[in-house]
PDB file of N, CA and C in Angstrom:
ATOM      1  N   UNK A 236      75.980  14.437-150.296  1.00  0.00           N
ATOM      2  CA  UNK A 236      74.642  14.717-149.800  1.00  0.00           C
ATOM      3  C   UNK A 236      74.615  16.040-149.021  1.00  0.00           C
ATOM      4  N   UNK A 237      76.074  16.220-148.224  1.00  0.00           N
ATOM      5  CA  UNK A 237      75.666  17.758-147.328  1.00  0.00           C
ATOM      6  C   UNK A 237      75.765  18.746-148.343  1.00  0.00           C
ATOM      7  N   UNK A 238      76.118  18.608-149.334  1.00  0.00           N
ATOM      8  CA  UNK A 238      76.180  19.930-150.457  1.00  0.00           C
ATOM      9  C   UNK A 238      74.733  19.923-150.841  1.00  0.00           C
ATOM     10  N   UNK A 239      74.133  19.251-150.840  1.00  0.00           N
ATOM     11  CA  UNK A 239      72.530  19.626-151.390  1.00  0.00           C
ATOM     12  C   UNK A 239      71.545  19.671-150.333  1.00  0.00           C
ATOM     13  N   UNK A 240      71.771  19.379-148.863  1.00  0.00           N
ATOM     14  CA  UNK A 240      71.189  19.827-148.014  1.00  0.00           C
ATOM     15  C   UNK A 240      71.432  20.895-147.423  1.00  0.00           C
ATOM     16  N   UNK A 241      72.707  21.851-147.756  1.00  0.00           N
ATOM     17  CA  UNK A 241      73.055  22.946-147.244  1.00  0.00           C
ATOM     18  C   UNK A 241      73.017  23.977-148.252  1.00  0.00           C
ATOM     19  N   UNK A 242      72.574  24.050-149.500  1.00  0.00           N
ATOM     20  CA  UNK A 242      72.437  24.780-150.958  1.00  0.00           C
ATOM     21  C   UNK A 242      71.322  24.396-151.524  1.00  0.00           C
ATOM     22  N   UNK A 243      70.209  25.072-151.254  1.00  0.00           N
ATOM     23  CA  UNK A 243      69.169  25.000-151.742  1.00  0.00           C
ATOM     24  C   UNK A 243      69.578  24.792-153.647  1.00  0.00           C
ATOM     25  N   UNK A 244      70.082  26.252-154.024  1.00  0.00           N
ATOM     26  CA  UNK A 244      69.665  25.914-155.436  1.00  0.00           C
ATOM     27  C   UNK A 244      70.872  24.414-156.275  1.00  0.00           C
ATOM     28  N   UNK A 245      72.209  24.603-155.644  1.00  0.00           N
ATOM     29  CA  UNK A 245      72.652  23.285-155.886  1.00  0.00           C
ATOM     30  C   UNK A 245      71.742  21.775-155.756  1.00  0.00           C
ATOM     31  N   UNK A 246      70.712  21.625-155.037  1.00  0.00           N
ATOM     32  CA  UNK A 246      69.691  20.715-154.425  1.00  0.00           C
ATOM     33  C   UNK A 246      69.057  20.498-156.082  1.00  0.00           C
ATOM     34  N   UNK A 247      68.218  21.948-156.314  1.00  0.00           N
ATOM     35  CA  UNK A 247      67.432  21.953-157.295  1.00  0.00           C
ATOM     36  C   UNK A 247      68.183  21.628-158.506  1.00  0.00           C
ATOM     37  N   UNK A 248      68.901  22.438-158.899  1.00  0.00           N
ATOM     38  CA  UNK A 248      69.949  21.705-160.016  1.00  0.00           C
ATOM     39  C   UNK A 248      70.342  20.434-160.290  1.00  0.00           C
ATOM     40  N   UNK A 249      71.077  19.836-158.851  1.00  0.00           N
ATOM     41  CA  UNK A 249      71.101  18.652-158.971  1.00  0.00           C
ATOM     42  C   UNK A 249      70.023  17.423-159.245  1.00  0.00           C
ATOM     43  N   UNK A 250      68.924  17.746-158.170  1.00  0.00           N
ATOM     44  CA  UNK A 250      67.942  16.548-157.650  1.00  0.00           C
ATOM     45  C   UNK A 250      66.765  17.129-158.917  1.00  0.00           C
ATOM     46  N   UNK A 251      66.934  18.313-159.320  1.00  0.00           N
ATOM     47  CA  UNK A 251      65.159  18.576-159.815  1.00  0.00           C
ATOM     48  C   UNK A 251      64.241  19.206-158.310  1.00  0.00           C
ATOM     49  N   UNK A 252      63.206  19.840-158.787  1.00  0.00           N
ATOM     50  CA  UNK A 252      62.446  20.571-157.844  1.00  0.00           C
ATOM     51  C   UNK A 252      61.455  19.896-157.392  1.00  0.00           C
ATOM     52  N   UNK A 253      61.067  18.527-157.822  1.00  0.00           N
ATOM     53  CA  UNK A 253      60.300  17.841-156.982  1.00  0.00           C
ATOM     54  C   UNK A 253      61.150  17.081-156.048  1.00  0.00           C
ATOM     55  N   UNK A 254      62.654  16.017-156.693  1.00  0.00           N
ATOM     56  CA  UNK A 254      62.805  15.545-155.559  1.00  0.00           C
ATOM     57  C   UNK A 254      63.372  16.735-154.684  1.00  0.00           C
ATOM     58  N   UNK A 255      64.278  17.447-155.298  1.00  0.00           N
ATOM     59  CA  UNK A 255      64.728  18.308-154.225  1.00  0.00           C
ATOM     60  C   UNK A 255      63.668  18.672-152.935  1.00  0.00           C
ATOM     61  N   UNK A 256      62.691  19.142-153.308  1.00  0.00           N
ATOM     62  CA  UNK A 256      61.471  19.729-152.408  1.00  0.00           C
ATOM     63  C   UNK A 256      61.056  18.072-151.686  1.00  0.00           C
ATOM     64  N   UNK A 257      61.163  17.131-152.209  1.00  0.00           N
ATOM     65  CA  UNK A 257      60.666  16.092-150.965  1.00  0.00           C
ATOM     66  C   UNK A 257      61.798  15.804-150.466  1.00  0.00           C
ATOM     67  N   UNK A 258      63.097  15.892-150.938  1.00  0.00           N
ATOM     68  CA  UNK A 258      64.450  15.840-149.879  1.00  0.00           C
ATOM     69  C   UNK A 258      64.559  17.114-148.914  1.00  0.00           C
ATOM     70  N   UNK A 259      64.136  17.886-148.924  1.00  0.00           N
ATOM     71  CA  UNK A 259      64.489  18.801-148.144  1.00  0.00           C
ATOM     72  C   UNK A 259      63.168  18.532-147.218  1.00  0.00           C
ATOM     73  N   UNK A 260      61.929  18.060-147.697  1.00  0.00           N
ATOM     74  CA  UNK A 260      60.651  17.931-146.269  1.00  0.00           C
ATOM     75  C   UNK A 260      61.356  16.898-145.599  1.00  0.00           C
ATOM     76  N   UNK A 261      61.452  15.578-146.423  1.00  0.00           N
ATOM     77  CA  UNK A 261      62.029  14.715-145.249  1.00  0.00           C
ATOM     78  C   UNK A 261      63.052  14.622-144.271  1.00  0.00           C
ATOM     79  N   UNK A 262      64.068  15.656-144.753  1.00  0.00           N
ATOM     80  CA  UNK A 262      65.545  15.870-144.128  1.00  0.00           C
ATOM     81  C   UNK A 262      64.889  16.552-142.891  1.00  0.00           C
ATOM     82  N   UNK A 263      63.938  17.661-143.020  1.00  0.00           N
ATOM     83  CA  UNK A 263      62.615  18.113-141.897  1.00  0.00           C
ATOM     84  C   UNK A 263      62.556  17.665-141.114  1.00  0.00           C
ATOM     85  N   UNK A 264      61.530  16.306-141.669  1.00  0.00           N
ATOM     86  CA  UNK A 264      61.089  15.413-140.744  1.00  0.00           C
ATOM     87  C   UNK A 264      61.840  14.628-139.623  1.00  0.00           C
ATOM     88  N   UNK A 265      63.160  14.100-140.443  1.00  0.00           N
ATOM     89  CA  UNK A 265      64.127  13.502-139.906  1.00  0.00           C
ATOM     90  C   UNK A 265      64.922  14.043-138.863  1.00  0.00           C
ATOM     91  N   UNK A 266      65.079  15.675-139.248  1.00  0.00           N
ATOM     92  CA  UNK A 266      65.503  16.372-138.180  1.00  0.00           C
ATOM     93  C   UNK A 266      64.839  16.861-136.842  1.00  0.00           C
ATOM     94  N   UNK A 267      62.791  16.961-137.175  1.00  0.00           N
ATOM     95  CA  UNK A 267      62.324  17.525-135.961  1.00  0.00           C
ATOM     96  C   UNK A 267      62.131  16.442-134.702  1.00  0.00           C
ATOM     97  N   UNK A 268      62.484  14.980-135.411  1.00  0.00           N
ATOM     98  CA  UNK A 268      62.129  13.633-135.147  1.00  0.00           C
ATOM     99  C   UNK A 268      63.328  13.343-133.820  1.00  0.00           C
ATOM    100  N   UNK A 269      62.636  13.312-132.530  1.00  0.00           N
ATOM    101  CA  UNK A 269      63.386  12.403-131.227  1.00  0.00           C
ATOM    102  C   UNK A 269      63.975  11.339-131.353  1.00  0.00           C
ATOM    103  N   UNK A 270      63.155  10.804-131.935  1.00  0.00           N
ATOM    104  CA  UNK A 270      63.649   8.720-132.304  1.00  0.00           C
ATOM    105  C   UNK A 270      62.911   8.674-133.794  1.00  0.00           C
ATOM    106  N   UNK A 271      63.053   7.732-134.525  1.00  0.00           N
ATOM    107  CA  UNK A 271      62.826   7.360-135.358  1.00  0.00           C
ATOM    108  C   UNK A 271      61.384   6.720-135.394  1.00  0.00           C
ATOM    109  N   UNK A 272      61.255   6.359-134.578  1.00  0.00           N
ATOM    110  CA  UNK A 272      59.479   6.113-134.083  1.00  0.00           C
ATOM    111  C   UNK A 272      58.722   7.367-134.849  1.00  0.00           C
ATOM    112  N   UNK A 273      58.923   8.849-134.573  1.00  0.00           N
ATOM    113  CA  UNK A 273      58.419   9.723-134.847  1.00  0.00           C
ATOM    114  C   UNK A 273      58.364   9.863-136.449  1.00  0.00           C
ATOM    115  N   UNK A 274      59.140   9.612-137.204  1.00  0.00           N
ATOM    116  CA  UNK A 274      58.482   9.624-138.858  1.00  0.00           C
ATOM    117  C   UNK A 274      58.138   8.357-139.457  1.00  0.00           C
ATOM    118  N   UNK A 275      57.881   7.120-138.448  1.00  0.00           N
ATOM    119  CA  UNK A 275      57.599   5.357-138.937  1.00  0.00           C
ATOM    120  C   UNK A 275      56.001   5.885-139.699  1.00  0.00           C
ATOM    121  N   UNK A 276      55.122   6.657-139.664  1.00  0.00           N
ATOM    122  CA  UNK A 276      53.671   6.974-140.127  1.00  0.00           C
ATOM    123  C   UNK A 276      53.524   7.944-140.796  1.00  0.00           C
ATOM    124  N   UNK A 277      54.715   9.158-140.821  1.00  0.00           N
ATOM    125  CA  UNK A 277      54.170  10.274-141.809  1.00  0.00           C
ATOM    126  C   UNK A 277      54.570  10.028-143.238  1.00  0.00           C
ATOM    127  N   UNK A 278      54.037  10.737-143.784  1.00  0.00           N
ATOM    128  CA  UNK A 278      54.013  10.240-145.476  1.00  0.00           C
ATOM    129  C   UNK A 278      55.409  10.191-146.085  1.00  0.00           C
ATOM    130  N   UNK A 279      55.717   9.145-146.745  1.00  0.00           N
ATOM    131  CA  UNK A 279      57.132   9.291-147.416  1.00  0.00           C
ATOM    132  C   UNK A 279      57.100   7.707-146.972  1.00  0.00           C
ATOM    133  N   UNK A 280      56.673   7.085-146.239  1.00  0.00           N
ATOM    134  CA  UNK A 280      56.491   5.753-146.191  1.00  0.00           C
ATOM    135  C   UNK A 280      57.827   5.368-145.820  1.00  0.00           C
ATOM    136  N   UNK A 281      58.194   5.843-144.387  1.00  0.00           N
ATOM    137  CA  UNK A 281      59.712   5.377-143.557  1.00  0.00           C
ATOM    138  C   UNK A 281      59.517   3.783-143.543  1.00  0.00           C
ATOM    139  N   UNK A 282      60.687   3.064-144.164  1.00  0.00           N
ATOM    140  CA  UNK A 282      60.450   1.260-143.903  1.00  0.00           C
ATOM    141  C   UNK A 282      61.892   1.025-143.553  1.00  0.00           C
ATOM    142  N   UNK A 283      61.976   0.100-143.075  1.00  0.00           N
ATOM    143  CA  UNK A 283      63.001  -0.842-142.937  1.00  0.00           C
ATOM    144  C   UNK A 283      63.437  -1.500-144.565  1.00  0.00           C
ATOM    145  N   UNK A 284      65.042  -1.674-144.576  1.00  0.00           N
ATOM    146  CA  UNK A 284      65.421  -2.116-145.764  1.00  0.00           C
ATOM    147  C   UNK A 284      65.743  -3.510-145.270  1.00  0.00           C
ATOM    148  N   UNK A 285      65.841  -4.830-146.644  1.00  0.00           N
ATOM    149  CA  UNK A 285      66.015  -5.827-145.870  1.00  0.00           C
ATOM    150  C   UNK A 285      67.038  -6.121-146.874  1.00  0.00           C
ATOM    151  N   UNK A 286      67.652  -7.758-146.987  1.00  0.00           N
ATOM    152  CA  UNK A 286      69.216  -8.737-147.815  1.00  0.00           C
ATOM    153  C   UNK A 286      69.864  -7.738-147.864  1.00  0.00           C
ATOM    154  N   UNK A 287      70.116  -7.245-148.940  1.00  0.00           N
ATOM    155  CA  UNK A 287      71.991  -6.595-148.255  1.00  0.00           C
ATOM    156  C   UNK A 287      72.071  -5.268-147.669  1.00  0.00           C
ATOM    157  N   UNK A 288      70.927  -4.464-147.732  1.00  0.00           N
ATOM    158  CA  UNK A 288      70.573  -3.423-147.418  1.00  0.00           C
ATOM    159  C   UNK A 288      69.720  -3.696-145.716  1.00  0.00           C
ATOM    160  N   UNK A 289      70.103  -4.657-145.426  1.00  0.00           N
ATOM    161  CA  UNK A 289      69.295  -4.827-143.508  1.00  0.00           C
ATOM    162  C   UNK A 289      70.344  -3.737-143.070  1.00  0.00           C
ATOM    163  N   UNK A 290      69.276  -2.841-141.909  1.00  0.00           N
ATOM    164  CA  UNK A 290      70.708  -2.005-140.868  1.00  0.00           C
ATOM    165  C   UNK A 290      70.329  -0.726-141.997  1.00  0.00           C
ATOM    166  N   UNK A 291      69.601  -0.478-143.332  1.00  0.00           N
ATOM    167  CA  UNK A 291      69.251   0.432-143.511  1.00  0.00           C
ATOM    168  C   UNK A 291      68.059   0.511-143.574  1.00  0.00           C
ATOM    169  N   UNK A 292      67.209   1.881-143.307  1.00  0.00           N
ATOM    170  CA  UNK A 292      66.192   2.028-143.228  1.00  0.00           C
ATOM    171  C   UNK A 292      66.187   3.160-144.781  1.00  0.00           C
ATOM    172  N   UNK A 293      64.953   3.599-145.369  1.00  0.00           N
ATOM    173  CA  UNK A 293      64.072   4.642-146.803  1.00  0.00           C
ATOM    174  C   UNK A 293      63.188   5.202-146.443  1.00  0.00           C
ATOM    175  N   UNK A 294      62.971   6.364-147.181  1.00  0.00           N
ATOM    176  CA  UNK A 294      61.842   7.204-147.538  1.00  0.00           C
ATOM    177  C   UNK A 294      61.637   7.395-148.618  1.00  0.00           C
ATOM    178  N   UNK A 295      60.067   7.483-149.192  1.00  0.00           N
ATOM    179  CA  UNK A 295      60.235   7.832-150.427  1.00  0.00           C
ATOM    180  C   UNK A 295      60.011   9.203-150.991  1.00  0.00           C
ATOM    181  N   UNK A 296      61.082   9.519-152.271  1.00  0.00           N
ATOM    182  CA  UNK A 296      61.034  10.835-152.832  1.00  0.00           C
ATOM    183  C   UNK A 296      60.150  10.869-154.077  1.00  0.00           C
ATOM    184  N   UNK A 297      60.442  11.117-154.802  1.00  0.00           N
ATOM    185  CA  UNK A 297      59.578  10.718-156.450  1.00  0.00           C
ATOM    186  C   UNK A 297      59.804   9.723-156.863  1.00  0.00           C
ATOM    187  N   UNK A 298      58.824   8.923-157.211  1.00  0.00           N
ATOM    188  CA  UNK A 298      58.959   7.640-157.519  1.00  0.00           C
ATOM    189  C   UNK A 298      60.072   7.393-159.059  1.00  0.00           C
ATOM    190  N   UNK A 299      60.928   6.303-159.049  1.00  0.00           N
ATOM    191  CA  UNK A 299      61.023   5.401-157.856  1.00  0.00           C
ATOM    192  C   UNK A 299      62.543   5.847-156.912  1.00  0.00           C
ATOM    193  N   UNK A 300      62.745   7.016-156.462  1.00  0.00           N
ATOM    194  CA  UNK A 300      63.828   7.606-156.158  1.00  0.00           C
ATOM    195  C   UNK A 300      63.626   7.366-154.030  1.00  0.00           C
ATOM    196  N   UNK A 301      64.421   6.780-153.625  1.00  0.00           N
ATOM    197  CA  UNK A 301      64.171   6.488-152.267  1.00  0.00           C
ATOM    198  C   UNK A 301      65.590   7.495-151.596  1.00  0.00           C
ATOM    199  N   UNK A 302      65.499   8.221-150.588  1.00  0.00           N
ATOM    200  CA  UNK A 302      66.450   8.533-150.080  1.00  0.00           C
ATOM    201  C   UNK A 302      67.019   7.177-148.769  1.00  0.00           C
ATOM    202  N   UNK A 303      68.062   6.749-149.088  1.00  0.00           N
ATOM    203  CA  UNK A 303      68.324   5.800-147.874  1.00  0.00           C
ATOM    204  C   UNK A 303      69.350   6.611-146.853  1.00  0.00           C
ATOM    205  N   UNK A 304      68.925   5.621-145.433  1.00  0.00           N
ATOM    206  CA  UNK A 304      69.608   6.397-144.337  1.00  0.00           C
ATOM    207  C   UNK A 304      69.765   5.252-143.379  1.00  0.00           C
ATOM    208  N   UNK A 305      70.882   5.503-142.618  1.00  0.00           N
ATOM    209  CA  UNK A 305      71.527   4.564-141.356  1.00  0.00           C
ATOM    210  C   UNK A 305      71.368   4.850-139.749  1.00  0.00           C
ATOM    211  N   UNK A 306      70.875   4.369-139.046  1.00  0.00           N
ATOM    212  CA  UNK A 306      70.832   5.116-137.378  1.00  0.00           C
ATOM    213  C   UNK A 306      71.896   5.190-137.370  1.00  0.00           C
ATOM    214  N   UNK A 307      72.552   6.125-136.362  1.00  0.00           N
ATOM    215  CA  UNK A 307      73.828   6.170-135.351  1.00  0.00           C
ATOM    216  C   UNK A 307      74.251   5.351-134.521  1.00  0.00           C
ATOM    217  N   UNK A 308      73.255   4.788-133.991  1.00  0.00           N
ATOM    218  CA  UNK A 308      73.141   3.547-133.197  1.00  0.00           C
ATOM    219  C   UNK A 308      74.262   2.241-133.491  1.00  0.00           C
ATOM    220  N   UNK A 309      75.749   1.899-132.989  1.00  0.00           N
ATOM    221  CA  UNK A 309      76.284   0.509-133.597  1.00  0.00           C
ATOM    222  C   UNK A 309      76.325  -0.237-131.775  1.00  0.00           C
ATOM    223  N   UNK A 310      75.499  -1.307-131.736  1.00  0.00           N
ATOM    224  CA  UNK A 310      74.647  -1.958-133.175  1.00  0.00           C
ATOM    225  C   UNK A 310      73.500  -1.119-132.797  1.00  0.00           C
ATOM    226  N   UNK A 311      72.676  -1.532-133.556  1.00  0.00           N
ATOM    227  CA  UNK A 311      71.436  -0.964-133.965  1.00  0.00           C
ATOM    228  C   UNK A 311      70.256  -1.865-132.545  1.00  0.00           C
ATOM    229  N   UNK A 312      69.954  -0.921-132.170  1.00  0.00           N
ATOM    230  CA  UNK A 312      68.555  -1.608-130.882  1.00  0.00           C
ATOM    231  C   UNK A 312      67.824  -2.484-131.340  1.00  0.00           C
ATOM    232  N   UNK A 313      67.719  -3.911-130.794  1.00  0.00           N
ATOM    233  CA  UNK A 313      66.934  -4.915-130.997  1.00  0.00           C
ATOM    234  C   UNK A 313      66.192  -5.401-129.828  1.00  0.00           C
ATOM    235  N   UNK A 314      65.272  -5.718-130.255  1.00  0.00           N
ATOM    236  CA  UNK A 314      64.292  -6.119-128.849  1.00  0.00           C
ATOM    237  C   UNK A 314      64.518  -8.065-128.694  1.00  0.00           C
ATOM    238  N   UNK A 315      64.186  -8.899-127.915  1.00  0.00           N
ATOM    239  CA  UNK A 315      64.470 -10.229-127.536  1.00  0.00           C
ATOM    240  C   UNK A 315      63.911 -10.810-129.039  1.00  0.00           C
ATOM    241  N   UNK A 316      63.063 -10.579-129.986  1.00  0.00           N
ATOM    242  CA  UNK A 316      62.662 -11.318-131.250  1.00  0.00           C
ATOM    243  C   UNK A 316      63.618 -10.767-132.300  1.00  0.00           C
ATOM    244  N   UNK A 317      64.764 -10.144-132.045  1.00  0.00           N
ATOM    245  CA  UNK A 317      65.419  -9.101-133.085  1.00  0.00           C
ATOM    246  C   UNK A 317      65.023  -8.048-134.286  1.00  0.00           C
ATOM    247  N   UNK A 318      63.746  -7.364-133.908  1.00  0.00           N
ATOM    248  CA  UNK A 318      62.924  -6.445-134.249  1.00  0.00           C
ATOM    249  C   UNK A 318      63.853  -4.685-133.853  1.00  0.00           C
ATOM    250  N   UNK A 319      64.052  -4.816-135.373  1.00  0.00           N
ATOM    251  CA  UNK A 319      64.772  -3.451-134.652  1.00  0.00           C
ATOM    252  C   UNK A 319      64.002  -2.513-133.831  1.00  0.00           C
ATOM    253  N   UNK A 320      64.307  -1.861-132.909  1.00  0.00           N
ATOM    254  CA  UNK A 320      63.311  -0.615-131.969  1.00  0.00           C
ATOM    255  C   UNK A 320      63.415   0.737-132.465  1.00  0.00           C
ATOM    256  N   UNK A 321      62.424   1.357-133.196  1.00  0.00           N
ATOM    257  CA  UNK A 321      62.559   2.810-133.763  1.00  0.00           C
ATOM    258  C   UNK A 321      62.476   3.547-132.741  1.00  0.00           C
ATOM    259  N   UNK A 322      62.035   3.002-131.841  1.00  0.00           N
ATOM    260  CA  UNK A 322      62.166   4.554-130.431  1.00  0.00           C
ATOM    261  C   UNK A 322      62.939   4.715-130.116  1.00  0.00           C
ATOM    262  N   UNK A 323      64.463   3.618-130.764  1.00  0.00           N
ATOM    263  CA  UNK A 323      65.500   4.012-129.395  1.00  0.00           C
ATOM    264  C   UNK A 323      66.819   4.363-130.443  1.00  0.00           C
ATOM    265  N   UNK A 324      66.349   5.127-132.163  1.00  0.00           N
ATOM    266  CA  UNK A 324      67.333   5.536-132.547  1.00  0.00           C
ATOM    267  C   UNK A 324      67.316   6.907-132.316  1.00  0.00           C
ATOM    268  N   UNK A 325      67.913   7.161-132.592  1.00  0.00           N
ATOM    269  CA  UNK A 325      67.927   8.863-131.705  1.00  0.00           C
ATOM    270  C   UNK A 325      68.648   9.741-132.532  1.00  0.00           C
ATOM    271  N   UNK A 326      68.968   9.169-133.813  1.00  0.00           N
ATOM    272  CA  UNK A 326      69.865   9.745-134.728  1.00  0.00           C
ATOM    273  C   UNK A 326      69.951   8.633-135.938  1.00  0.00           C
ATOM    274  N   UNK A 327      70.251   9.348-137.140  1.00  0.00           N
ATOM    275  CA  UNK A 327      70.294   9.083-138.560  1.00  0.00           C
ATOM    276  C   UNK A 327      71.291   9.591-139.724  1.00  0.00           C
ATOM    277  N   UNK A 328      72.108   9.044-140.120  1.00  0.00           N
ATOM    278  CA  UNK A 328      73.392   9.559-141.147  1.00  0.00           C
ATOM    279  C   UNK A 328      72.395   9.235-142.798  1.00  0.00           C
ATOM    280  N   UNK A 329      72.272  10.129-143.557  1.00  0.00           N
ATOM    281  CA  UNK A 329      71.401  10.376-144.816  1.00  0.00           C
ATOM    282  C   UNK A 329      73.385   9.313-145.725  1.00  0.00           C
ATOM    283  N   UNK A 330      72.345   8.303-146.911  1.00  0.00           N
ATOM    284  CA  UNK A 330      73.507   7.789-147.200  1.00  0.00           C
ATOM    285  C   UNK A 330      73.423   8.018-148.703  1.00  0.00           C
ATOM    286  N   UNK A 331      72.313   7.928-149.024  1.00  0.00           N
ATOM    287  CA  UNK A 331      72.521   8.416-150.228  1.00  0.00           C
ATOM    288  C   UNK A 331      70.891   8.281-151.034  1.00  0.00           C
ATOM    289  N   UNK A 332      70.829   8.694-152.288  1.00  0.00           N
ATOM    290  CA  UNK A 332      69.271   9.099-152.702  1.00  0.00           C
ATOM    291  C   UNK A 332      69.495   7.957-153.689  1.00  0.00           C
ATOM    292  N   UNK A 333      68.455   7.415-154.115  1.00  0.00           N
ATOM    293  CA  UNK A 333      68.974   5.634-154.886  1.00  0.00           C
ATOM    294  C   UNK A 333      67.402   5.306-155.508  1.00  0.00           C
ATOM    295  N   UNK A 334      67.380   4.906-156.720  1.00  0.00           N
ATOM    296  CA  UNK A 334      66.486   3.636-157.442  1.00  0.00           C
ATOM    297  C   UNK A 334      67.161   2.223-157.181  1.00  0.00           C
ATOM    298  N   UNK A 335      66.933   1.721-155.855  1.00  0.00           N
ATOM    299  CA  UNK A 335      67.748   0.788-155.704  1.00  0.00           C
ATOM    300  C   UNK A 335      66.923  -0.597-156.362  1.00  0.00           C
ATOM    301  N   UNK A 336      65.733  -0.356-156.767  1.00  0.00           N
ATOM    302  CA  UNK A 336      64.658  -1.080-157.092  1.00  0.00           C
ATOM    303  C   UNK A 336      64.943  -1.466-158.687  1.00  0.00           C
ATOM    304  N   UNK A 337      65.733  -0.719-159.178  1.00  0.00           N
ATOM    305  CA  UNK A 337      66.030  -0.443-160.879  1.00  0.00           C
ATOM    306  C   UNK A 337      67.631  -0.817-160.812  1.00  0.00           C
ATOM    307  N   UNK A 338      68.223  -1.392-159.407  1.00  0.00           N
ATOM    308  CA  UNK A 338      69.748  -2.475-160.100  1.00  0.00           C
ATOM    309  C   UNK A 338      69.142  -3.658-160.518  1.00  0.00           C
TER     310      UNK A 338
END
């Protein structure tokens, strides 16, 4: 993944110029972002992943291509109902770009 976030045209080659161009806004987003609170509403539709994928959170790139990603956070902030807390990740490791919808 850091080879196509640090090489634009490797990005394009690899990903194509649409996802490339929505991997590189969201990597953006992800980066101008304090906590994770801050991209839960902008477009790309940040969600929580759930069964074997809980503890990861998505965005979406071109359909149906999701980039998935992990807080830094171990463990991960939970409030007393075990609701993870997006304000209190403060960081994100990019894990990989996936049709996880199409295993």
């Amino acid at each position: 993944m850091a080879r196509q976030a640090n090489d634009d045209k490797k990005c394009r080659k690899e990903l194509g110029e649409q996802r490339a161009s929505l991997y590189k806004q969201r990597l953006s987003q992800l980066s101008a972002a304090e906590t994770l609170e801050d991209v839960r509403f902008l477009p790309g539709h940040y969600h929580e992943l759930t069964g074997d994928r809980k503890g990861q959170w998505a965005c979406d790139l071109d359909q149906p291509y999701r980039l998935v990603f992990e807080p830094h956070e171990k463990p991960i902030p939970k409030n007393a109902e075990g609701k993870y807390l997006w304000i209190e990740i403060k960081g994100v490791e990019i894990i990989e770009i996936v049709d996880y919808h199409g295993k």
